[in-house]
Amino acid sequence: MNSSTESKSTNDGSVSEAQSAFDAMTIPQQRAAVFRLQAGRETVEAFAVAFILALLFRAFIAEAFVIPTGSMAPALMGAHKDVFCDECGQQFPIGASLENRTPALQKVVVGGICPNCRHVNSLDLANDANEQTFSGDRILVSKFAYTLKEPKRWDVIVFKVPVNPKQNYIKRLVGLPEETVSIQYGDVYAKSNSETDSSQFGEIQRKPPEKLLAMSHLVYDSQHQPKALLEAGYPSRLQPWSPGIDTIPTDSWKVTETAEGMTATVEAAEGETKWLRYYHHFPDEQQWRAAINGESLADVDPQTGRLITDFYAYDSYLNVASDRVYDVKPSPVGVSRLKRMLGQTRTAGVFRSSYESGGDLAQFRGTVQYGGSYHGSGGVHWVGDLIVSQTIETSADAQQLRFEIVEAGVRHVCEIDLPTGEAKLTLDDGQEHAFDGDSNLHPIAETAVRAGQQHDFRFSNADDELRLWIDGGLVAFQSPTTFDFNSIVPREENQPRFDGPGNPLDAAPIAVAVTGGSATLSQWTIHRDKYYIAVDTSDDGMLDYDMGALRRFVGAGARPDEIVRDIQLLMGEPTIWADFPGWQSRRAVSFRMEEDQFFPMGDNSPESLDARCWAGKKTRLGNYASPDKDAYKFADVSYVPRDLLVGKALLVFWPHPWKSPLPFWPNLDRMQRIK
């Protein structure tokens, strides 16, 4: 008898009811029953295997994480708001993590400062769904990445934070094992612990090109023009200039700014050079109010220039106590997992009838606070490492293009000979200085640029290295374009310079010039490099400056916020830069790594709890305790041990969706590889 139809007996020799029913079936029915049983078993097995594989995948290969805070902003964002500037249309995120620090909403983010035009934007929380708070980026982390290869400097890593090893942190890896890493003037230096020369920091650590661009911050975008300033006649940041002349030349570049953007044109005689400079200035609060009220700002000096600073738009979140906005506060209670995945973190709440949503922030009667640090309303540290992008079309008879970035009075120059396409770099502070390498006074490169063409140019001075991109491609020079800035300007003399309108130097740090022929410039964008603050404790604020020295300068009783305000005012007064002792009071800090020790920092340097200042924090606050004696084994160290590394951050796979024009509209621009 076929085994599939053979009767199965019980222990007492009788046939079970199930077996009797099976025996009564026809052969096709028996086969169908067997197939159903096997299919059901295979389905259960498939789910079990998939579940086990998912657990294994999560444990050993990759895992998804949600960014909780803004310490890596703007590359990775925690809870935040996306803002489109009311005046210039520039899109920028601002942090809102402070809204989630307590179960009951205590603070509400009601505005932010545009990084481009510095307009203070008031948020319409009641009527614009896209100005509500979004959850942080969801990222994918490779747990396998560091099994086969060592972590690299500038990787974005996830690790168990030493001060609380149950909690995951995400930062950028800056210091490697068995080296001493130092921070000064925003730059990172490192040297091997085996080096015996204790007087030097070692070599500056340069970011690869894609890291440099990914970590940069917007300073100015000519394609986003603020409408109120156009109507008020506020002077352009781009002004014609002539060396040694205190007034603006009238026979040079013509700059036209409209709501659609900016264009600048010039005609130069053969052998004649025409300059266009960038002056970093923007209206203060009173001038903005005047412009919005329809008053003229045409009498503002077009040649005024401020220092470019480490202003973080993400940290400019303006916040007030929640009871000034809500009668019934939004709550995380009742928000489903699905809604959280789609970007909603709290219920809607009920607004106060007196709250004017999107209205003037003066309604809060002086209770508005700027960010979570002294940096909120403006930067505190001067940044000389800049990146400028321009789109330029030249005529067939044009002879030369020249790009210039000034830092501490030193001109970092790139000249392109238009008949041949040869690019040449120069370091000039009244005399020319050599780049790294033997007799390397002028690194040279061959390019495809010729007169009569249009190209996109990008020129950068960052980390003691000059780089040139043309139409998105990095230009390869025939000799090193790196240099030792400290050999040109000693550390103790590193400060901004100003020699009057005819030679503004750091007051107008970026310029372009055309020699011979005509040219049209249709786009001008400026970014700044990351600025790492040199601190080893946050007790006196995230500031480079020796606050004791500054208190002796401004007055012994001065509060940190008063000192910061004075520094920010000084940034806009070039004539007194030379007398400010704060340049010499900027600190340098060093951290020594031993074997299997890593030093991470957050991209958002003013608002990042990282290896610079987490050591001993919980000890000082007295808020840690555990029956496990090893739970806080590393609570007082300034590094991450290898055992606490989790993996490498790979990509943002699920940023918050937009809430209009349709609910859950995908935010495709934010889905990207993490650099």
XYZ file of C-alpha atoms in Angstrom:
675
model
C 0.000 0.000 0.000
C 1.191 3.532 -0.765
C 2.784 5.087 2.294
C 0.687 8.227 1.877
C -2.518 6.256 2.476
C -1.262 3.726 5.017
C -3.386 3.822 8.210
C -1.778 5.062 11.408
C -2.824 3.245 14.577
C -2.910 4.463 18.160
C -1.027 2.670 20.914
C -3.988 0.356 21.603
C -4.193 -0.633 17.937
C -7.265 1.447 17.049
C -7.315 4.008 14.249
C -7.606 7.731 15.199
C -10.576 9.809 14.014
C -8.250 12.108 12.045
C -6.681 9.130 10.351
C -10.093 7.633 9.576
C -11.189 10.900 8.008
C -8.014 11.011 5.961
C -8.478 7.395 4.840
C -11.990 8.202 3.666
C -10.682 10.812 1.206
C -9.968 10.121 -2.412
C -6.344 10.077 -3.526
C -6.530 13.655 -5.015
C -8.120 14.930 -1.778
C -5.393 13.276 0.295
C -2.702 14.891 -1.855
C -4.331 18.328 -1.531
C -4.485 17.947 2.253
C -0.803 17.012 2.381
C 0.097 20.026 0.225
C -1.904 22.363 2.496
C -0.178 20.965 5.570
C 3.253 21.288 4.017
C 2.534 24.832 2.765
C 1.337 25.923 6.188
C 4.426 24.479 7.836
C 6.692 26.128 5.249
C 4.992 29.508 5.807
C 5.535 29.283 9.551
C 9.120 28.205 8.989
C 9.669 31.077 6.552
C 8.420 33.638 9.081
C 10.556 32.079 11.798
C 13.658 32.131 9.599
C 12.959 35.711 8.501
C 12.566 36.778 12.130
C 15.816 35.067 13.114
C 17.640 36.598 10.133
C 16.261 40.039 11.014
C 17.570 39.663 14.552
C 20.944 38.527 13.250
C 20.986 41.380 10.688
C 20.180 43.904 13.396
C 22.681 42.461 15.830
C 25.658 41.987 13.529
C 25.202 43.728 10.157
C 23.013 46.866 10.188
C 20.499 48.670 12.345
C 18.270 51.711 12.010
C 18.631 54.612 14.441
C 16.702 57.846 14.981
C 18.766 61.013 15.487
C 17.527 62.511 18.795
C 19.416 65.832 18.952
C 21.055 68.407 16.704
C 24.670 67.700 17.698
C 25.469 66.597 14.111
C 23.406 69.288 12.380
C 22.986 70.212 9.662
C 24.416 66.964 8.210
C 22.105 64.940 10.477
C 19.146 66.501 12.203
C 17.323 65.685 15.401
C 13.867 67.045 16.154
C 13.730 70.231 14.098
C 11.708 72.651 12.022
C 12.252 73.353 8.332
C 12.033 77.062 7.564
C 11.686 78.916 4.276
C 12.788 82.507 4.858
C 9.909 84.983 4.527
C 12.210 87.489 2.841
C 14.719 85.660 0.616
C 13.140 82.193 0.348
C 16.263 80.393 1.587
C 15.440 76.995 3.120
C 17.168 76.134 6.391
C 16.529 73.881 9.407
C 16.460 75.023 13.033
C 16.730 72.793 16.073
C 13.700 71.872 18.168
C 15.131 69.120 20.366
C 14.558 71.235 23.467
C 10.820 70.665 22.969
C 11.416 66.955 23.704
C 13.641 67.281 26.755
C 10.728 66.930 29.165
C 7.527 64.862 28.907
C 5.461 68.011 29.387
C 6.220 70.685 26.774
C 8.130 73.471 28.532
C 9.678 75.399 25.614
C 8.311 76.126 22.139
C 10.397 77.071 19.103
C 8.660 80.051 17.486
C 11.240 81.379 15.025
C 14.688 81.171 13.462
C 17.312 83.374 11.788
C 18.025 82.967 8.085
C 21.719 82.180 7.449
C 21.597 84.075 4.138
C 19.912 87.419 4.879
C 19.715 87.180 8.720
C 16.011 87.969 8.740
C 14.290 86.778 11.923
C 11.480 84.490 10.768
C 8.396 84.016 12.921
C 6.781 80.589 12.499
C 3.093 80.117 11.736
C 2.579 77.144 14.040
C -1.205 77.261 13.911
C -1.742 77.385 10.153
C 1.300 75.941 8.365
C 1.700 72.203 8.956
C 5.219 72.283 7.508
C 6.358 74.678 10.257
C 5.518 72.236 13.025
C 8.227 70.158 14.687
C 9.480 67.141 12.730
C 11.187 64.097 14.187
C 14.884 63.428 13.646
C 16.465 61.709 10.659
C 16.291 57.923 10.549
C 19.641 56.512 9.562
C 21.081 53.107 8.712
C 24.233 52.074 10.574
C 26.610 49.353 9.424
C 27.697 47.256 12.413
C 30.000 45.212 10.198
C 32.009 48.133 8.785
C 34.769 48.088 11.402
C 35.105 44.321 11.572
C 37.160 44.212 8.373
C 38.794 47.653 8.427
C 39.809 50.338 10.868
C 37.677 53.437 11.473
C 38.849 56.450 9.495
C 39.132 60.053 10.529
C 36.021 62.047 9.566
C 33.785 58.932 9.556
C 30.386 59.437 11.168
C 30.268 56.783 13.879
C 27.704 55.402 16.317
C 28.893 54.288 19.755
C 27.788 53.650 23.302
C 28.529 56.881 25.110
C 31.049 56.318 27.934
C 29.109 58.432 30.447
C 26.040 56.225 29.965
C 26.808 53.015 28.057
C 23.129 52.186 27.623
C 22.738 55.164 25.295
C 23.838 55.453 21.648
C 25.558 58.611 20.429
C 26.440 59.630 16.886
C 29.411 61.914 16.184
C 32.221 62.419 13.714
C 35.475 60.595 14.384
C 38.301 63.137 14.689
C 41.044 61.580 16.827
C 42.564 58.125 16.294
C 44.326 55.670 18.630
C 47.848 56.420 19.838
C 47.865 60.064 18.834
C 47.394 63.395 20.538
C 44.668 65.461 18.932
C 44.605 69.248 19.400
C 42.145 72.011 18.520
C 43.068 75.618 17.843
C 41.361 78.389 15.868
C 38.717 75.923 14.710
C 41.178 73.499 13.125
C 42.186 69.992 14.172
C 45.814 68.902 14.584
C 47.246 65.496 15.425
C 50.597 63.900 16.078
C 51.761 60.439 17.058
C 52.297 59.902 20.772
C 55.786 58.672 19.916
C 56.810 62.172 18.839
C 58.949 63.855 21.498
C 58.490 67.517 20.491
C 55.887 68.744 23.000
C 55.891 72.338 21.713
C 54.011 71.563 18.531
C 50.508 70.258 17.862
C 51.572 68.142 14.924
C 50.054 68.338 11.454
C 46.754 69.964 10.566
C 44.146 67.330 9.680
C 42.645 68.126 6.289
C 39.174 67.020 5.276
C 38.807 65.158 1.974
C 36.995 67.283 -0.644
C 33.598 65.596 -0.290
C 33.790 65.855 3.516
C 34.741 69.535 3.308
C 31.712 70.332 1.156
C 29.328 68.168 3.190
C 30.408 69.785 6.473
C 30.345 73.406 5.267
C 27.810 76.070 6.283
C 26.049 78.599 4.074
C 27.120 82.230 4.432
C 25.603 83.883 1.336
C 23.615 82.894 -1.748
C 23.119 85.571 -4.393
C 20.141 83.699 -5.877
C 18.061 84.392 -2.758
C 17.491 88.136 -2.536
C 15.394 89.542 0.366
C 12.492 91.504 -1.094
C 12.208 94.110 1.689
C 15.893 95.025 1.332
C 15.568 95.355 -2.443
C 12.675 97.771 -2.015
C 14.526 99.705 0.702
C 17.622 100.151 -1.468
C 19.902 98.325 0.969
C 23.368 98.121 -0.662
C 24.467 94.891 -2.251
C 27.137 92.791 -0.553
C 28.905 92.674 -3.922
C 30.612 95.963 -4.717
C 33.094 97.169 -7.351
C 36.478 97.902 -5.841
C 39.806 99.320 -6.914
C 43.087 98.805 -4.982
C 44.035 101.767 -2.818
C 40.890 103.759 -3.679
C 38.574 104.656 -0.769
C 35.491 105.193 -2.936
C 33.517 102.774 -5.101
C 34.553 103.039 -8.773
C 31.784 103.858 -11.226
C 33.485 102.431 -14.325
C 33.682 98.843 -13.114
C 31.247 96.004 -12.367
C 27.516 96.706 -12.587
C 25.526 94.640 -10.086
C 21.810 94.046 -10.644
C 19.749 92.387 -7.905
C 16.109 91.386 -8.314
C 13.734 88.921 -6.715
C 14.930 86.387 -9.296
C 18.582 86.664 -8.234
C 21.722 88.601 -9.091
C 23.807 89.329 -12.173
C 26.986 91.355 -12.452
C 28.605 92.501 -15.693
C 31.860 94.220 -16.548
C 33.871 95.446 -19.525
C 37.616 95.923 -19.213
C 40.071 97.324 -21.685
C 43.019 95.180 -22.775
C 45.381 94.749 -19.824
C 42.946 96.440 -17.434
C 41.746 94.563 -14.302
C 38.316 95.123 -12.771
C 37.526 93.877 -9.241
C 34.291 92.816 -7.535
C 34.457 92.251 -3.734
C 32.164 90.647 -1.196
C 31.425 92.721 1.932
C 29.892 90.621 4.692
C 27.158 92.881 6.030
C 23.454 92.527 6.774
C 20.825 94.707 8.499
C 20.573 94.830 12.265
C 17.206 94.509 14.003
C 16.346 98.209 13.673
C 17.271 98.301 9.985
C 15.195 95.196 9.282
C 12.213 96.781 10.992
C 12.674 99.970 8.967
C 12.879 98.039 5.694
C 9.754 96.005 6.454
C 7.942 99.252 7.297
C 8.839 100.650 3.863
C 11.610 103.015 4.929
C 14.746 103.583 2.863
C 18.137 102.061 3.726
C 19.944 103.540 0.727
C 22.252 105.597 2.964
C 23.903 102.518 4.510
C 27.636 102.470 3.768
C 28.127 99.787 1.068
C 31.752 99.239 2.117
C 31.033 98.203 5.698
C 32.221 94.695 6.414
C 31.773 92.270 9.291
C 33.830 89.204 10.041
C 32.401 85.887 8.904
C 31.791 83.894 12.072
C 30.737 80.438 13.255
C 27.038 81.356 13.152
C 24.886 78.210 13.075
C 21.405 78.785 11.678
C 20.380 75.461 13.239
C 21.155 76.935 16.684
C 19.269 80.182 16.039
C 15.972 78.670 17.169
C 14.004 81.340 19.009
C 12.026 79.831 21.873
C 9.572 80.918 24.551
C 7.811 79.282 27.481
C 5.060 76.995 26.179
C 2.294 78.667 28.182
C 2.786 81.796 26.066
C 1.663 79.821 23.019
C -0.692 77.087 24.248
C -3.665 76.802 26.571
C -3.518 73.016 26.192
C 0.045 71.903 25.483
C 0.917 69.312 22.816
C 1.679 65.931 24.342
C 3.594 62.818 23.238
C 0.847 60.730 24.842
C -1.479 59.259 22.238
C 0.919 59.540 19.287
C 1.088 56.125 17.646
C 4.258 54.458 16.404
C 3.028 54.904 12.829
C 2.530 58.648 13.327
C 5.992 58.953 14.853
C 7.474 57.177 11.847
C 5.695 59.681 9.632
C 7.172 62.633 11.516
C 4.584 63.534 14.165
C 5.998 63.640 17.706
C 3.149 65.250 19.677
C -0.562 65.910 19.572
C -1.703 69.262 18.195
C -2.537 71.107 21.429
C -4.784 74.163 21.756
C -3.376 77.619 21.025
C -3.975 80.648 23.215
C -6.416 83.116 21.749
C -3.861 85.899 22.331
C -1.122 84.104 20.371
C -0.652 85.686 16.941
C 0.664 82.740 14.932
C 3.373 83.898 12.515
C 3.166 87.435 13.900
C 5.879 89.737 15.193
C 7.904 88.092 17.953
C 7.592 91.316 19.935
C 4.277 89.836 21.111
C 6.289 87.794 23.623
C 7.480 90.987 25.333
C 11.202 90.307 25.508
C 10.957 86.718 26.764
C 12.319 85.177 23.546
C 15.581 83.261 23.981
C 18.077 82.630 21.175
C 19.123 78.991 20.995
C 20.639 76.897 23.739
C 24.020 78.666 23.818
C 25.515 82.129 23.461
C 25.860 81.506 19.719
C 22.135 81.673 18.967
C 21.793 85.244 17.713
C 25.161 85.348 15.927
C 28.553 83.693 15.783
C 31.260 84.254 18.381
C 34.408 83.049 16.591
C 35.964 84.447 13.429
C 36.197 81.926 10.562
C 38.787 82.487 7.840
C 38.416 79.159 6.005
C 35.985 79.876 3.165
C 34.582 78.308 -0.006
C 33.262 80.461 -2.849
C 31.287 79.273 -5.891
C 30.640 81.437 -8.960
C 29.191 81.047 -12.437
C 31.085 83.246 -14.906
C 30.923 83.703 -18.668
C 33.728 85.601 -20.386
C 34.062 87.138 -23.830
C 36.434 85.767 -26.459
C 38.940 88.571 -25.839
C 39.070 88.201 -22.031
C 42.596 87.577 -20.744
C 42.480 86.430 -17.136
C 40.221 85.442 -14.218
C 41.462 85.927 -10.652
C 39.856 84.538 -7.492
C 40.926 85.733 -4.055
C 40.200 84.655 -0.453
C 41.764 86.663 2.383
C 42.579 85.219 5.807
C 44.514 87.151 8.462
C 45.636 89.585 5.783
C 47.055 86.848 3.520
C 45.657 86.707 -0.007
C 45.038 83.176 -1.249
C 44.899 83.605 -5.018
C 43.970 81.522 -8.045
C 44.669 83.005 -11.482
C 43.410 81.388 -14.695
C 45.024 82.452 -17.950
C 42.079 82.397 -20.366
C 43.991 82.001 -23.662
C 45.754 78.844 -22.388
C 43.598 77.621 -19.466
C 46.565 77.459 -17.099
C 45.637 77.902 -13.399
C 48.226 79.259 -10.940
C 48.042 79.554 -7.146
C 49.732 82.188 -4.973
C 50.047 83.029 -1.254
C 50.639 86.754 -0.888
C 50.808 89.052 2.154
C 53.017 91.656 0.523
C 55.514 88.990 -0.375
C 54.910 85.600 -1.939
C 55.184 82.451 0.190
C 55.906 78.882 -0.839
C 53.540 75.937 -0.666
C 54.663 72.535 0.615
C 57.329 70.897 -1.552
C 60.639 71.988 -2.990
C 60.658 75.539 -4.411
C 56.886 75.313 -4.795
C 56.029 79.002 -5.111
C 53.209 78.672 -7.670
C 51.389 75.326 -8.111
C 50.226 75.014 -11.727
C 47.387 73.070 -13.354
C 46.081 72.711 -16.886
C 42.334 73.295 -17.277
C 39.818 73.268 -20.132
C 38.725 76.845 -19.377
C 39.063 79.253 -22.285
C 37.911 82.769 -23.038
C 34.430 82.969 -24.542
C 33.001 80.172 -22.374
C 30.788 79.837 -19.289
C 31.928 77.710 -16.352
C 31.045 76.991 -12.742
C 34.033 77.740 -10.517
C 34.565 76.780 -6.873
C 37.645 77.948 -4.976
C 38.399 77.090 -1.348
C 40.898 77.950 1.362
C 40.411 75.429 4.162
C 42.677 73.427 6.457
C 45.797 75.110 4.995
C 45.030 73.885 1.490
C 43.766 75.568 -1.671
C 41.416 73.679 -3.986
C 39.820 74.531 -7.329
C 36.787 72.875 -8.897
C 35.615 73.583 -12.450
C 32.131 72.459 -13.513
C 31.995 70.186 -10.472
C 35.327 68.453 -11.105
C 38.302 68.862 -8.765
C 41.356 70.240 -10.588
C 44.632 68.327 -10.114
C 47.671 70.578 -9.702
C 51.182 69.505 -10.631
C 52.600 70.188 -7.145
C 51.129 70.325 -3.620
C 48.578 73.034 -2.871
C 48.985 72.566 0.891
C 50.971 74.948 3.085
C 51.834 75.758 6.689
C 49.896 78.890 7.554
C 51.697 79.244 10.895
C 54.970 79.765 9.014
C 53.362 82.721 7.208
C 51.420 84.153 10.145
C 52.692 83.048 13.588
C 49.972 81.708 15.874
C 50.207 84.673 18.245
C 49.661 87.079 15.300
C 46.731 85.181 13.762
C 43.943 87.763 13.729
C 41.832 89.636 11.170
C 43.397 92.633 9.412
C 41.957 95.870 8.047
C 43.866 98.658 6.269
C 40.974 100.916 5.298
C 38.483 100.886 2.378
C 41.290 100.834 -0.181
C 42.637 97.614 1.334
C 39.839 96.034 3.407
C 41.476 92.586 3.688
C 39.383 90.487 6.140
C 36.544 93.038 6.068
C 35.876 92.038 2.437
C 37.560 88.624 2.268
C 36.412 87.350 -1.131
C 36.925 88.905 -4.557
C 36.924 88.128 -8.268
C 38.662 90.072 -11.012
C 38.588 90.044 -14.813
C 41.440 91.344 -16.931
C 40.562 92.454 -20.470
C 37.294 91.802 -22.306
C 33.864 91.440 -20.745
C 32.298 89.019 -18.286
C 28.938 88.150 -16.749
C 28.690 86.694 -13.264
C 25.302 85.076 -12.587
C 25.743 83.234 -9.301
C 27.846 83.801 -6.176
C 27.639 81.463 -3.167
C 29.831 81.451 -0.065
C 30.200 78.705 2.512
C 32.441 78.492 5.555
C 34.345 75.525 6.904
C 33.520 73.781 10.172
C 34.848 75.563 13.244
C 35.660 73.316 16.213
C 35.618 75.182 19.535
C 38.650 74.571 21.752
C 37.152 73.585 25.113
C 37.633 70.786 27.614
C 34.664 71.761 29.773
C 31.363 73.494 29.066
C 31.132 75.081 32.524
C 31.922 78.581 31.186
C 30.177 78.217 27.840
C 31.293 76.804 24.496
C 33.824 79.522 23.774
C 37.441 79.539 22.588
C 38.260 82.588 24.664
C 39.923 82.659 28.049
C 37.003 84.261 29.867
C 39.216 85.404 32.729
C 41.343 87.445 30.350
C 38.266 88.937 28.698
C 36.724 89.857 32.057
C 39.892 91.749 32.907
C 39.506 93.589 29.587
C 35.782 94.465 29.730
C 35.295 94.567 33.510
C 35.583 92.044 36.303
C 31.837 91.786 36.883
C 30.859 91.119 33.284
C 28.617 88.107 32.684
C 29.435 85.648 29.878
C 26.410 86.766 27.843
C 27.531 90.409 28.105
C 31.044 89.507 26.968
C 29.663 87.530 24.033
C 27.445 90.445 23.003
C 30.463 92.764 23.043
C 32.446 90.297 20.914
C 29.618 90.096 18.386
C 29.483 93.884 18.169
C 33.252 94.022 17.702
C 33.013 91.641 14.734
C 31.369 94.495 12.796
C 33.920 97.183 13.726
C 37.047 96.650 11.565
C 38.796 99.761 12.917
C 39.177 98.240 16.412
C 40.091 94.663 15.470
C 43.778 95.389 16.016
C 43.123 96.488 19.636
C 41.083 93.465 20.714
C 43.086 91.250 23.125
C 40.654 88.382 22.608
C 42.530 87.130 19.572
C 45.478 86.240 21.796
C 43.240 84.771 24.516
C 41.832 82.029 22.267
C 42.642 78.657 23.762
C 44.177 75.506 22.387
C 43.266 72.148 23.928
C 44.825 68.711 23.499
C 43.622 65.170 24.178
C 45.862 62.106 24.250
C 44.546 58.824 22.827
C 46.076 55.497 23.737
C 45.594 52.118 22.041
C 41.979 51.397 21.029
C 40.812 54.905 22.010
C 38.867 57.195 19.654
C 38.041 60.909 19.912
C 34.659 61.995 18.439
C 33.140 65.470 18.097
C 29.794 66.716 16.857
C 29.478 68.773 13.673
C 27.348 71.267 15.623
C 30.291 72.342 17.735
C 28.537 74.897 20.020
C 25.750 72.469 20.963
C 27.403 69.060 21.072
C 28.084 67.044 24.199
C 31.110 65.121 22.948
C 34.571 63.943 23.947
C 35.766 67.502 24.505
C 33.653 67.984 27.617
C 31.663 64.902 28.629
C 34.434 63.527 30.879
C 33.348 63.713 34.518
C 30.064 65.428 33.701
C 27.916 62.836 35.445
C 30.408 62.580 38.298
C 30.198 66.306 38.939
C 26.415 66.298 38.752
C 26.206 63.224 40.965
C 23.442 61.694 38.863
C 24.750 58.242 38.055
C 24.418 55.015 39.973
C 24.359 51.373 38.979
C 24.721 47.980 40.679
C 27.115 47.111 37.855
C 30.498 48.438 38.929
C 31.632 48.638 35.281
C 28.553 50.557 34.044
C 30.355 53.897 34.330
C 33.876 52.588 33.912
C 34.666 55.241 31.290
C 32.579 58.108 32.718
C 35.634 60.257 33.419
C 37.528 59.847 30.149
C 37.698 61.932 26.962
C 37.540 59.093 24.475
C 35.480 56.170 23.248
C 37.066 52.741 23.821
C 36.927 50.348 20.893
C 34.575 48.052 22.805
C 31.874 50.746 22.756
C 31.948 51.306 18.986
C 28.661 50.255 17.368
C 29.299 50.988 13.696
C 29.491 53.454 10.826
C 26.560 55.640 9.760
C 25.745 54.931 6.109
C 22.702 56.840 4.927
C 19.608 58.818 5.820
C 16.967 56.372 4.637
C 13.845 57.971 6.104
C 13.832 61.721 6.805
C 10.606 63.331 7.919
C 7.900 63.552 5.233
C 6.278 66.867 4.332
C 2.736 67.523 5.502
C 1.739 69.463 2.385
C 0.852 69.661 -0.486
C -0.294 66.179 0.555
C 0.013 64.389 3.902
C 3.151 62.223 4.142
C 4.651 63.794 0.988
C 8.111 62.162 0.688
C 11.166 64.270 1.490
C 13.382 62.801 -1.224
C 16.094 65.489 -1.052
C 17.071 64.355 2.441
C 17.468 60.679 1.482
C 21.208 60.583 1.001
C 24.491 58.927 1.805
C 26.070 60.227 4.984
C 29.395 61.938 4.264
